[in-house]
Amino acid sequence: MNSSLLRFVWQHSSRQQLVIVAFTCLSFPLLYLTLEIPKIIINRALSGGNEILQLAGFSLQPVYYLLALCIGLLALIVINGLLKMKINTLKGITGERLVRRLRFQLIDRILRFPLPHFARASQGELISTLTAETEPLAGYISESIALPLFQGGTMLTIMVFMFMQDWVFGVASVALIPVQGYVIPKLQQQVNTLKRDRVVRIRKLSERIGETISGAEEIRLQGTRRYILAEFSHWLGGLFQIRLQIFRKKFFMKFLNNTIGQITPFLFYLFGGILVIQGDLTIGALVAALAAYKELTSPWKELFNHYQAHEDAKIKYQQIIEQFSPKGLLEHRDQDEAASAVDGDQSLRKTLTLSNVSWSNEAGEKVIAGMNLEVEPGSWIAIVGQNAMQRLRLAQLLAGLERPVSGRIRIGGIDLERIERHLLRTRLAYQGPDPYIFSGTVTDNLLYGMNHSPPVDDNPDRARREWITESLASGNSTDVFFSNWLDYRLINADNHEQLLDWFFFIARAIGTDSIMYQRGLLEIFDPVDHPQLADNILEARKRIRNTLHERKLERVVAEFNPDTYNRNATVAENILFGVPRDEDLRGRNLAAHPMLQQTLEKLGVLELAIDIGGKASLRLAGRIQKLPKGHNLLNQFDLESDQEIAALTDIAERLSGDGIDLSEDERADLLGIFLHLIPELHAFGFIHERVAGKLLQVRHEFFLNLPQDLKGKIIRFDKFAYHPKLTIIDNLLFGRVVATQPAAERKIAEIVEHTLEQMNIKRAIMLLFAQSDVGISGSRLPVVAKHRISVGRMLMKKPDIMIFHDALAAFDVQEKRALRHSIHELLPQATMIWIDREIDNAREFDRTYTLTDNGGLLDARAVKPSPQSLGDVNVLIGQSRLFGALEARTQQLLAEHSRRMTTDAGEFVYRRGQASKNVYLIIKGNAHSLRDADDPQAIAGNLVAGEGFGLMDLLALRPRAMSVVAVTDLELLRIDGEIIQEIIENDSAVMQNLLRAITEQWSSISR
């Protein structure tokens, strides 16, 4: 992107700007004529008496002469106005196109930001810059070239006219312009500095607002509202002071400009009047000069305002470019974004190699250092390490999300950066610790990685052609968005049906098929949208009822019957014998409806219902405070907001006292609680047989006298029709499973599933759930579901290489193993690289590597027990000076959390100042403890086989006080420091033994 705003404007709109310039130049002669004609009217038409006058070769009476001049003036004014309208329209279109282009380029840059930059860039700040800060640029860009040309040309035309009248007028009109041209830019520079500071502060304020919103819960928990408000008062006050200084300087410039502008008419009246009195100037010329100067002030003000707008826009543009030009911005490779250029035989089933790869952070510290690795196609390898940053950067390097500082990463002998991006992103898959779920449906997220085939629009209509033309003019994408982008070739499929087959294979492999089925049964859909599925469910309803009858399980399902009260449905559903079509009759709206209240009162049930609602509220209030937000019980009573819960709690507290008077709104609230009660589900329902009988009477009376405004708003239960407001399972059973017989629920579930499979509609129900919305960033999904969907997304495109980095944290060990087993069965030829803190079963992998503290990689197979070792980790720990005195079970626990590793001679095991995370035992070789890592002679002690080190720093909870370097090749046993801390916290005797052992060991070492 151009760093200069004017160069950016000219590069992308030069043709449009030249058209605007042409129209602008065309307006100048017309402007001159509109100034000249009034002078002719005054001097000749009005001052010539009754003599015949000549106009364009025609002899005209004075009246007709005046009429012709006036009509000509009017025509020129209209034509000039139309030209200005055309110019302004072209300027507006040009400005909006360039801002659209700018925003598109900035979004493209965000997509190419280096990943570490996202940890430093504020999301709110980027959004604010991309939207609010670019908006004012449209106005300036549209006029950046045309306005100074138009207004400058206008001003020059008027000045030429004035010099033509008299050179004195010309000199007087321009005499003070140099003064303005010198003073105003000086003041503007000061304003620019203040505006630059203001933009920086506003961005910081946006960042702090975003952080406050994200941390609102913590702020409330810690009670720091006053502290936060003080901070925002500081930021807002600073902005106020800057704005105040800007206003003062800005309006002083306007005052100066306006005052100087008013001095010139004074000179005109003075010197022009003298010339008229002396007979050296006509009154018409003076009047025309005054009118012309009045016209002159307008373009001068416009130029002055444009200068200020230019300085504002220049600052904004420069700061935007700086913000969106981070170091390490990925290159733009348009050829890799071409539509699905992958041939069927292209793949990444090739050897992956790392050759002396290193990566450093911004401080220059090497996180990955000289790493070498070779992964054969189709092999499974595991890489374990305690350093989270090492694991993250290695995974990102392997996935091509980060670039190594040095060294090369190749697949099949080709550098990772040179592999076509489309091939890399479709054949290599990455799963991180925090999977991101996009807004949309489950299906959208699972198929997201297959959106690589832009649809071809061979026969666009007029609106589409206009859209393409405008997109090209703005430098935007011309691809159709709302269409099918799925690239079936990625999975060797020919059509959508084959893709769905693979979709369900994936669902089964990642363990979501049962979840999709169970959640699908709870979906609600309109039969108008899915008529065939609705018909199939009605047929399934008949079969299920027949099966229940054959197995004598009818009583397990409480059927919707117009003559009986269903104790497994809500009171509202029983009264309405259906479900409202819209929100007008739901929850509190139904409770407050006068028709319902009149019916309840007529049958003597209203006060009883409010009383039962009050008792239920008392029970609810006692439990609400202990329930998390979104709990099922809260949802059953439509208690979604904090205000609703607070209102219910307040009423309950007052009900517990004596002599409470309820308002109409409060009575409606308690009646609403009553209408949500399900007797068999809510033990505090208080609805016995007599009340149920009364409610049946209410049902019949309510519909007998149903007012006109409610007709059509309630969808009643009909055993021969699909109900669009009930779940699929409710429609299948045409009722509810009896809550008092949970054992029978499993039998019902088996009957339902068997029937759906027989009718081959189970898949359709699963797909219905897959089309449900997941919420913003998957907010409606549990964490486990997010992980499963993310894994499914990477598997959908049949990748050749899969990289798992700290993945599936929400899964237990058995679930991870089962998932890896399913993946192996699904993609037996794919390469898997599993990077994690530890591996529960190394036998699943062909090779296991360990990340060393110095950023290298150690092949676990190369670590073999030395002949001098006792052949068993337990024995090694038991015979060490540090841990020999501990109990056997403690030694066993340490052994389970230890790993073998090697360190070459001359390499550091750790350096002074590094975090203390592990303790080491030397199996073979010797090392030196150094006070200064840069001075090999600063030896604090000699460590030999059987010795341990690193424990003192760990116990003291401090960074490494000394460095340890290998004198010879070392074989070490690394023990996880966290398990040592855990043991100490649970057993104080262990601490005493360890301190004693440390003292004895270092006494012998120092000797």
CSV table of N, CA and C in Angstrom, one decimal, residues 36 218 284 307 325 351 391 563 667 669 704 767 778 839-840 851 934 948:
chain,number,residue,atom,x,y,z
A,36,GLU,N,-19.7,38.2,-15.9
A,36,GLU,CA,-19.7,39.3,-16.9
A,36,GLU,C,-21.1,39.8,-17.3
A,218,GLU,N,-15.1,-10.1,36.3
A,218,GLU,CA,-14.1,-10.0,37.3
A,218,GLU,C,-14.1,-8.7,38.0
A,284,GLY,N,-21.2,50.2,-12.3
A,284,GLY,CA,-21.4,48.8,-12.6
A,284,GLY,C,-20.2,48.0,-12.4
A,307,TYR,N,-7.6,22.5,2.9
A,307,TYR,CA,-6.3,22.3,3.5
A,307,TYR,C,-6.3,21.6,4.9
A,325,SER,N,0.7,-2.3,9.1
A,325,SER,CA,2.0,-2.8,8.5
A,325,SER,C,2.9,-3.3,9.5
A,351,THR,N,7.8,-37.0,2.5
A,351,THR,CA,8.6,-36.8,3.7
A,351,THR,C,8.7,-35.4,4.2
A,391,ARG,N,6.2,-25.8,22.4
A,391,ARG,CA,5.2,-26.6,21.7
A,391,ARG,C,4.4,-25.8,20.7
A,563,ASP,N,-59.3,-34.6,26.3
A,563,ASP,CA,-60.2,-34.9,27.5
A,563,ASP,C,-59.5,-35.2,28.8
A,667,ARG,N,-49.0,-9.9,40.3
A,667,ARG,CA,-50.0,-11.0,40.2
A,667,ARG,C,-49.8,-11.8,38.9
A,669,ASP,N,-46.9,-11.9,37.2
A,669,ASP,CA,-45.7,-12.7,37.4
A,669,ASP,C,-45.9,-14.0,38.1
A,704,LEU,N,-64.1,-22.0,24.0
A,704,LEU,CA,-65.5,-21.8,23.7
A,704,LEU,C,-65.7,-20.3,23.5
A,767,LEU,N,-29.2,-34.3,10.3
A,767,LEU,CA,-28.8,-33.1,9.5
A,767,LEU,C,-29.6,-31.9,9.9
A,778,GLY,N,-19.7,-20.0,18.6
A,778,GLY,CA,-20.0,-21.2,19.2
A,778,GLY,C,-20.5,-21.2,20.6
A,839,ILE,N,2.5,-37.8,26.7
A,839,ILE,CA,1.7,-38.8,26.0
A,839,ILE,C,1.4,-39.9,26.9
A,840,ASP,N,0.1,-40.3,26.9
A,840,ASP,CA,-0.3,-41.4,27.9
A,840,ASP,C,0.1,-42.7,27.4
A,851,LEU,N,11.1,-32.4,23.5
A,851,LEU,CA,11.7,-31.1,23.3
A,851,LEU,C,12.6,-30.8,24.5
A,934,ASP,N,28.8,-17.4,31.2
A,934,ASP,CA,29.8,-17.0,30.2
A,934,ASP,C,31.3,-17.2,30.7
A,948,GLY,N,21.9,-35.3,41.9
A,948,GLY,CA,20.7,-34.6,41.4
A,948,GLY,C,21.0,-33.1,41.5
